[in-house]
Coordinates of C-alpha atoms in Angstrom, one line a residue:
X1 CA 0.0 0.0 0.0
X2 CA 1.1 3.6 -0.5
X3 CA 0.8 6.9 1.3
X4 CA 2.8 8.2 4.2
X5 CA 4.3 5.9 6.8
X6 CA 2.0 4.6 9.5
X7 CA 3.1 2.5 12.5
X8 CA -0.5 2.6 13.9
X9 CA -1.4 0.2 16.6
X10 CA 2.3 -0.7 17.1
X11 CA 4.5 0.2 20.1
X12 CA 6.5 3.4 19.8
X13 CA 9.7 1.6 20.5
X14 CA 11.1 -1.4 18.7
X15 CA 10.2 -2.8 15.3
X16 CA 7.5 -0.7 13.4
X17 CA 5.8 -1.5 10.2
X18 CA 4.4 1.2 7.9
X19 CA 1.0 -0.5 7.2
X20 CA 0.8 0.8 3.7
X21 CA 3.5 -1.7 2.8
X22 CA 2.3 -4.5 5.0
X23 CA -0.1 -6.2 2.6
X24 CA 1.8 -5.7 -0.7
X25 CA 2.0 -9.0 -2.6
X26 CA 3.0 -10.3 -5.9
X27 CA 0.8 -11.7 -8.7
X28 CA 3.8 -12.8 -10.7
X29 CA 7.2 -14.3 -9.9
X30 CA 9.3 -11.2 -10.6
X31 CA 7.1 -8.8 -8.6
X32 CA 8.0 -10.2 -5.2
X33 CA 8.3 -7.8 -2.3
X34 CA 11.6 -8.4 -0.6
X35 CA 11.5 -5.8 2.1
X36 CA 9.5 -3.1 3.9
X37 CA 10.6 0.2 5.2
X38 CA 10.5 1.3 8.9
X39 CA 10.7 4.9 10.1
X40 CA 14.4 4.2 10.0
X41 CA 15.9 4.6 6.5
X42 CA 17.4 1.0 6.6
X43 CA 15.1 -1.5 4.9
X44 CA 14.1 -4.6 6.8
X45 CA 12.1 -7.7 6.4
X46 CA 12.6 -9.7 9.5
X47 CA 9.2 -10.1 11.2
X48 CA 7.5 -13.5 11.2
X49 CA 4.3 -13.6 9.3
X50 CA 1.3 -13.9 11.6
X51 CA -0.5 -16.6 9.5
X52 CA 1.0 -20.2 9.8
X53 CA 2.5 -21.5 6.6
X54 CA 0.4 -24.7 6.8
X55 CA -2.6 -22.8 5.4
X56 CA -0.9 -22.4 2.0
X57 CA 0.5 -26.0 1.9
X58 CA -2.7 -27.4 0.4
X59 CA -5.9 -26.1 -1.1
X60 CA -8.7 -25.9 1.4
X61 CA -12.0 -27.4 0.4
X62 CA -13.8 -24.0 0.5
X63 CA -11.1 -22.5 -1.7
X64 CA -11.3 -25.4 -4.1
X65 CA -15.1 -24.9 -4.3
X66 CA -14.5 -21.4 -5.7
X67 CA -12.3 -22.6 -8.6
X68 CA -13.9 -23.2 -12.0
X69 CA -15.9 -26.4 -12.2
X70 CA -13.7 -29.3 -13.2
X71 CA -10.4 -27.7 -12.1
X72 CA -7.6 -30.1 -11.2
X73 CA -5.1 -28.6 -8.8
X74 CA -1.5 -29.2 -10.0
X75 CA 0.2 -27.5 -7.1
X76 CA 0.2 -24.6 -4.6
X77 CA 3.3 -22.6 -4.1
X78 CA 4.2 -19.7 -1.7
X79 CA 4.2 -16.5 -3.7
X80 CA 4.9 -12.9 -2.7
X81 CA 5.4 -11.4 0.8
X82 CA 3.2 -9.9 3.4
X83 CA 3.2 -9.2 7.1
X84 CA -0.4 -10.2 8.0
X85 CA -1.2 -12.7 5.4
X86 CA 0.2 -15.8 3.6
X87 CA 0.1 -15.6 -0.2
X88 CA 0.4 -18.3 -2.8
X89 CA -0.1 -19.3 -6.4
X90 CA -2.5 -22.1 -7.1
X91 CA -1.8 -23.9 -10.4
X92 CA -4.6 -25.7 -12.0
X93 CA -5.5 -27.6 -15.2
X94 CA -8.9 -26.9 -16.7
X95 CA -11.3 -29.3 -18.4
X96 CA -10.1 -28.2 -21.8
X97 CA -6.5 -29.0 -20.9
X98 CA -5.4 -25.4 -20.4
X99 CA -3.2 -24.4 -17.4
X100 CA -4.7 -21.6 -15.2
X101 CA -3.3 -20.1 -12.1
X102 CA -4.9 -18.2 -9.2
X103 CA -3.6 -15.9 -6.5
X104 CA -4.5 -16.8 -2.9
X105 CA -4.2 -14.5 0.1
X106 CA -4.9 -16.1 3.5
X107 CA -5.6 -14.2 6.8
X108 CA -7.0 -15.1 10.2
X109 CA -9.1 -13.7 13.0
X110 CA -11.9 -11.1 12.7
X111 CA -9.6 -8.4 11.4
X112 CA -8.3 -10.7 8.7
X113 CA -11.8 -11.6 7.7
X114 CA -12.6 -7.8 7.3
X115 CA -9.4 -7.4 5.3
X116 CA -10.2 -10.1 2.7
X117 CA -13.9 -9.2 2.5
X118 CA -13.1 -5.5 2.0
X119 CA -10.4 -6.4 -0.6
X120 CA -12.8 -8.6 -2.6
X121 CA -15.5 -5.9 -2.6
X122 CA -12.9 -3.3 -3.6
X123 CA -11.4 -5.4 -6.4
X124 CA -14.9 -6.4 -7.7
X125 CA -16.0 -2.8 -7.8
X126 CA -12.9 -1.9 -9.7
X127 CA -13.2 -4.8 -12.1
X128 CA -16.9 -4.2 -12.7
X129 CA -16.0 -0.6 -13.6
X130 CA -12.9 -1.1 -15.7
X131 CA -12.1 -4.8 -16.1
X132 CA -8.9 -4.3 -18.2
X133 CA -6.8 -3.0 -15.3
X134 CA -7.3 -5.5 -12.5
X135 CA -6.9 -9.2 -11.9
X136 CA -10.2 -11.0 -12.0
X137 CA -11.6 -11.2 -8.4
X138 CA -13.0 -14.7 -7.8
X139 CA -14.1 -15.0 -4.2
X140 CA -13.5 -14.5 -0.5
X141 CA -14.4 -16.8 2.2
X142 CA -13.5 -18.9 5.3
X143 CA -11.6 -22.1 5.4
X144 CA -13.5 -25.3 5.9
X145 CA -10.6 -26.6 8.0
X146 CA -10.6 -23.7 10.4
X147 CA -13.3 -21.1 10.9
X148 CA -10.7 -18.6 12.1
X149 CA -8.9 -18.6 8.7
X150 CA -10.1 -16.6 5.8
X151 CA -9.1 -16.1 2.2
X152 CA -9.2 -13.8 -0.9
X153 CA -8.9 -15.5 -4.3
X154 CA -8.3 -13.8 -7.7
X155 CA -6.8 -14.5 -11.1
X156 CA -3.0 -14.7 -11.2
X157 CA -1.2 -12.1 -13.3
X158 CA 2.5 -12.5 -14.1
X159 CA 4.0 -9.1 -13.7
X160 CA 7.2 -7.3 -14.5
X161 CA 9.3 -5.2 -12.2
X162 CA 8.7 -2.2 -14.4
X163 CA 6.5 0.7 -13.5
X164 CA 3.6 1.3 -16.0
X165 CA 3.9 4.1 -18.4
X166 CA 2.8 7.4 -16.8
X167 CA 0.4 8.3 -19.6
X168 CA -1.2 4.8 -19.6
X169 CA -1.7 5.0 -15.8
X170 CA -3.0 8.5 -15.9
X171 CA -5.4 7.7 -18.7
X172 CA -6.6 4.5 -17.0
X173 CA -7.2 6.1 -13.6
X174 CA -9.0 9.0 -15.3
X175 CA -11.2 6.5 -17.1
X176 CA -11.9 4.6 -13.9
X177 CA -12.9 7.8 -12.1
X178 CA -15.1 8.9 -15.0
X179 CA -17.0 5.6 -15.0
X180 CA -17.1 4.9 -11.3
X181 CA -19.7 7.3 -10.0
X182 CA -21.3 6.6 -6.6
X183 CA -24.8 5.2 -7.3
X184 CA -26.3 6.9 -4.3
X185 CA -24.4 10.2 -4.8
X186 CA -22.7 9.8 -1.4
X187 CA -19.1 9.5 -0.2
X188 CA -18.2 6.2 1.5
X189 CA -18.3 2.5 0.6
X190 CA -20.9 -0.2 1.2
X191 CA -18.6 -2.5 3.2
X192 CA -15.7 -1.8 5.6
X193 CA -12.3 -1.6 4.0
X194 CA -9.0 -1.5 5.7
X195 CA -5.6 0.1 5.4
X196 CA -3.5 -2.9 6.5
X197 CA -5.2 -3.9 9.7
X198 CA -6.8 -0.5 10.3
X199 CA -10.4 0.0 9.4
X200 CA -10.9 3.2 7.4
X201 CA -13.9 5.4 7.6
X202 CA -16.5 4.3 5.1
X203 CA -19.9 5.6 6.4
X204 CA -21.9 7.3 3.8
X205 CA -21.7 11.2 3.8
X206 CA -23.4 13.8 1.6
X207 CA -20.4 16.1 1.5
X208 CA -16.7 15.5 0.9
X209 CA -15.7 17.9 3.6
X210 CA -17.7 15.9 6.2
X211 CA -16.4 12.6 5.0
X212 CA -12.8 13.7 5.0
X213 CA -13.2 15.3 8.5
X214 CA -14.7 12.2 9.9
X215 CA -11.8 10.2 8.4
X216 CA -9.3 12.3 10.2
X217 CA -11.2 12.1 13.5
X218 CA -11.4 8.3 13.2
X219 CA -7.7 7.9 12.5
X220 CA -6.8 10.3 15.4
X221 CA -8.9 8.1 17.7
X222 CA -6.9 5.0 16.6
X223 CA -3.6 6.8 17.1
X224 CA -4.4 8.0 20.6
X225 CA -5.6 4.5 21.6
X226 CA -2.4 3.0 20.3
X227 CA 0.3 5.6 21.1
X228 CA -1.3 7.9 23.7
X229 CA -2.1 11.6 23.3
X230 CA 0.3 13.9 21.5
X231 CA -0.4 17.5 22.4
X232 CA 1.1 19.0 19.3
X233 CA -0.7 16.6 17.0
X234 CA -4.0 17.3 18.8
X235 CA -3.5 21.0 18.4
X236 CA -2.6 20.8 14.8
X237 CA -5.5 18.4 14.0
X238 CA -7.9 20.8 15.6
X239 CA -6.6 23.6 13.5
X240 CA -6.6 21.4 10.4
X241 CA -10.3 20.5 11.0
X242 CA -11.5 24.0 11.9
X243 CA -9.5 26.0 9.4
X244 CA -7.7 24.1 6.7
X245 CA -10.2 21.5 5.8
X246 CA -13.1 24.0 5.4
X247 CA -10.8 26.4 3.5
X248 CA -9.6 23.8 1.0
X249 CA -12.5 21.4 0.7
X250 CA -15.7 23.5 1.2
X251 CA -14.9 25.6 -2.0
X252 CA -15.1 22.4 -4.0
X253 CA -18.9 22.1 -3.3
X254 CA -20.0 25.8 -2.9
X255 CA -20.2 28.9 -5.0
X256 CA -21.6 27.0 -8.0
X257 CA -18.7 24.5 -7.9
X258 CA -19.4 20.8 -7.7
X259 CA -17.5 17.5 -7.4
X260 CA -19.0 14.0 -7.5
X261 CA -18.0 11.0 -5.4
X262 CA -16.0 8.6 -7.6
X263 CA -14.7 5.1 -7.1
X264 CA -11.0 5.2 -6.2
X265 CA -8.6 2.4 -5.7
X266 CA -7.6 4.0 -2.5
X267 CA -3.8 3.3 -2.5
X268 CA -2.2 3.9 -5.8
X269 CA 1.6 3.9 -5.5
X270 CA 4.5 2.0 -7.1
X271 CA 3.9 -1.1 -4.9
X272 CA 0.3 -1.6 -6.0
X273 CA 0.7 -1.1 -9.8
X274 CA 2.6 -3.0 -12.4
X275 CA 2.7 -4.2 -16.0
X276 CA 1.4 -7.5 -17.2
X277 CA 4.2 -9.6 -18.7
X278 CA 2.0 -11.1 -21.4
X279 CA 0.0 -8.1 -22.5
X280 CA 2.2 -5.2 -21.4
X281 CA -0.9 -3.6 -20.0
X282 CA -1.4 -1.8 -16.7
X283 CA -2.4 -3.9 -13.6
X284 CA -3.6 -2.4 -10.3
X285 CA -4.2 -4.5 -7.2
X286 CA -4.4 -4.6 -3.4
X287 CA -7.3 -2.1 -3.4
X288 CA -9.0 -0.5 -0.4
X289 CA -11.8 1.4 -2.2
X290 CA -14.1 4.2 -1.3
X291 CA -16.1 6.7 -3.2
X292 CA -14.2 9.9 -2.7
X293 CA -12.8 13.0 -4.3
X294 CA -10.7 11.6 -7.1
X295 CA -7.7 13.7 -6.3
X296 CA -7.4 12.5 -2.7
X297 CA -5.3 10.1 -0.5
X298 CA -4.4 11.3 3.0
X299 CA -2.3 10.7 6.0
X300 CA -1.3 12.6 9.1
X301 CA 2.1 12.3 10.8
X302 CA 2.4 12.8 14.5
X303 CA 6.1 13.2 15.1
X304 CA 7.4 9.8 13.8
X305 CA 4.0 8.4 13.7
X306 CA 1.5 8.6 10.9
X307 CA -2.3 8.5 10.9
X308 CA -3.7 7.5 7.6
X309 CA -7.2 7.9 6.1
X310 CA -7.1 7.5 2.3
X311 CA -7.4 8.4 -1.8
X312 CA -5.8 8.5 -5.2
X313 CA -3.1 11.0 -6.2
X314 CA -1.5 12.0 -2.9
X315 CA 0.5 8.7 -2.6
X316 CA 2.4 9.9 -5.6
X317 CA 3.5 13.1 -3.8
X318 CA 6.2 11.7 -1.4
X319 CA 9.7 11.8 -3.1
X320 CA 10.6 8.3 -1.9
X321 CA 8.1 6.8 -4.3
X322 CA 9.3 5.9 -7.8
X323 CA 6.1 7.4 -9.3
X324 CA 6.1 11.1 -8.9
X325 CA 4.8 14.3 -10.3
X326 CA 4.9 13.1 -13.9
X327 CA 2.2 10.6 -13.1
X328 CA 0.1 13.3 -11.5
X329 CA 0.5 15.6 -14.5
X330 CA -0.3 12.7 -16.8
X331 CA -3.6 12.1 -14.9
X332 CA -4.7 15.7 -15.2
X333 CA -4.3 15.5 -19.0
X334 CA -7.2 13.1 -18.9
X335 CA -9.3 14.4 -15.9
X336 CA -9.7 18.1 -15.2
X337 CA -8.4 19.6 -12.0
X338 CA -11.3 20.4 -9.6
X339 CA -12.1 24.1 -9.1
X340 CA -10.7 26.1 -7.5
X341 CA -7.7 24.9 -9.6
X342 CA -5.3 27.2 -7.7
X343 CA -5.9 25.1 -4.6
X344 CA -5.0 21.7 -6.2
X345 CA -1.4 21.5 -4.9
X346 CA -2.4 22.4 -1.3
X347 CA -5.3 19.9 -1.5
X348 CA -2.8 17.3 -2.5
X349 CA -0.7 18.2 0.4
X350 CA -3.7 18.0 2.7
X351 CA -4.5 14.6 1.4
X352 CA -0.9 13.4 2.3
X353 CA -0.5 15.2 5.5
X354 CA 2.7 15.1 7.6
X355 CA 3.6 17.3 10.6
X356 CA 5.6 19.8 8.7
X357 CA 2.8 20.2 6.1
X358 CA 0.3 20.5 8.9
X359 CA 2.2 23.4 10.4
X360 CA 2.6 25.1 7.0
X361 CA -1.1 24.8 6.0
X362 CA -2.3 25.9 9.4
X363 CA -0.1 29.0 9.2
X364 CA -1.1 29.7 5.5
X365 CA -4.8 29.4 6.1
X366 CA -5.2 31.0 9.5
X367 CA -8.3 32.9 8.2
X368 CA -9.9 29.7 7.2
X369 CA -12.8 29.3 4.7
X370 CA -14.7 32.4 6.0
X371 CA -11.7 34.7 5.3
X372 CA -11.3 33.2 1.8
X373 CA -15.0 33.6 0.9
X374 CA -15.2 37.1 2.2
X375 CA -12.1 38.1 0.2
X376 CA -13.6 36.8 -3.0
X377 CA -17.0 38.3 -2.3
X378 CA -18.6 34.9 -2.1
X379 CA -21.5 34.0 0.2
X380 CA -20.1 32.3 3.3
X381 CA -21.6 28.8 3.5
X382 CA -21.8 27.3 7.0
X383 CA -20.5 23.7 7.1

C-alpha cells in the first residue's frame, strides 16, 4: 500500500511496520516484495508472518469450491510477501487442458476476515467498472478446515518489475474515475475496507468535507488509543479540522462548484501497480476502495507516527516513491483539476499530511474558509 508511513497500533519503540507496505503481494514471480521500510531509513524484512504457513501448503475445500468447475489442482506454491497474510499461487488444469493459475491470500481472526472481504469488494468494484486493469476477483471466504482462517482469491497475473507508463496509468485512472460514480451520490463505501489492519472510515456522507473530516477524526482516535495523546498533534489536528479542511474542501462544493464521489482504488503507489508480462498492459491490485474526491489520498504524521485515512493521487507526492509528479501531471491531462484549480497542490498536500505540512497549512490558512470567501466576495456557507 502507498501513502505516508504509518506504524499505527504498534509500540512506539522497537520494530515498526508502515502499514501501507504491509499487505503488498505479488501476482507474478518477478514482482515479489523483498523488504518493507520502517521509520528508520534502513530496509528490513525480519518479522514472522502472523499466519501459519500450513494454510498455503494445500488447497482448502472451500477455496477449491471457488475454482472453475472441473479444475484439477496441479500445485500450490508460496508467492509474494506480506506481514499479516500468507500468499500463494494455485496452479490448475482446466477441463479443456489449459493451465490456469490463481492468486490466494490467507488471513486469520476477525480483522483478517474484514481485510479479505473488503479487498474482494474493492477489487470487484474496480473490475466491474474497468475490467482491463485488474486481476479477476474470484471470491473471498472462510476455510473449511478452520473457521478462524479466511481467504481472498483472484486471477493470477504474471508481472514485470517495471512501472507502468505514466500516460497509460494517468489515462486509465481517469477512465476509472469517470465511469465509477457513486450510485447513491454519497461519499463512502458499502462495506468496511482496511488500510493494513486499520479499518478506514466508510460511512456514507453527503459532502466530501464531512467525509474527510470524519476520516481524520477516526484515525486520530486509533492513534491516541495506540500511542497515547500527543499535544502537538492534537492542536494541529484541531486547526486542520477547523481552518484548513473547510478552506480547501468547502470551496469544492460551494459557489456553484461541484464534485462527485467517484470510485478510487484508495492506495495507488508503485507497490500496487505493475505491468502484465503477457499483454504489457497496466495492472492495479491490493485495493481499499471508497467513493471519494478523485484527487485524494491522505495521511497525518504525528512526530514519527502517521495517521492514515485515504485516496488516489496523494501517494504519488512523497519523493521516496518511484512514481512522482509526472504521473500526477499525466492524470490531469485526462481528468480536469477540480475548481478552485489554484488550490490543487495544497489539496494534494492536505491529502498526504505530515507534521511539517500541517504546520505550513495551518499558518497559511489561518483565516480559514470564511476569510477566503469574504475576500472573494462569495457568500459564506456554513458547514
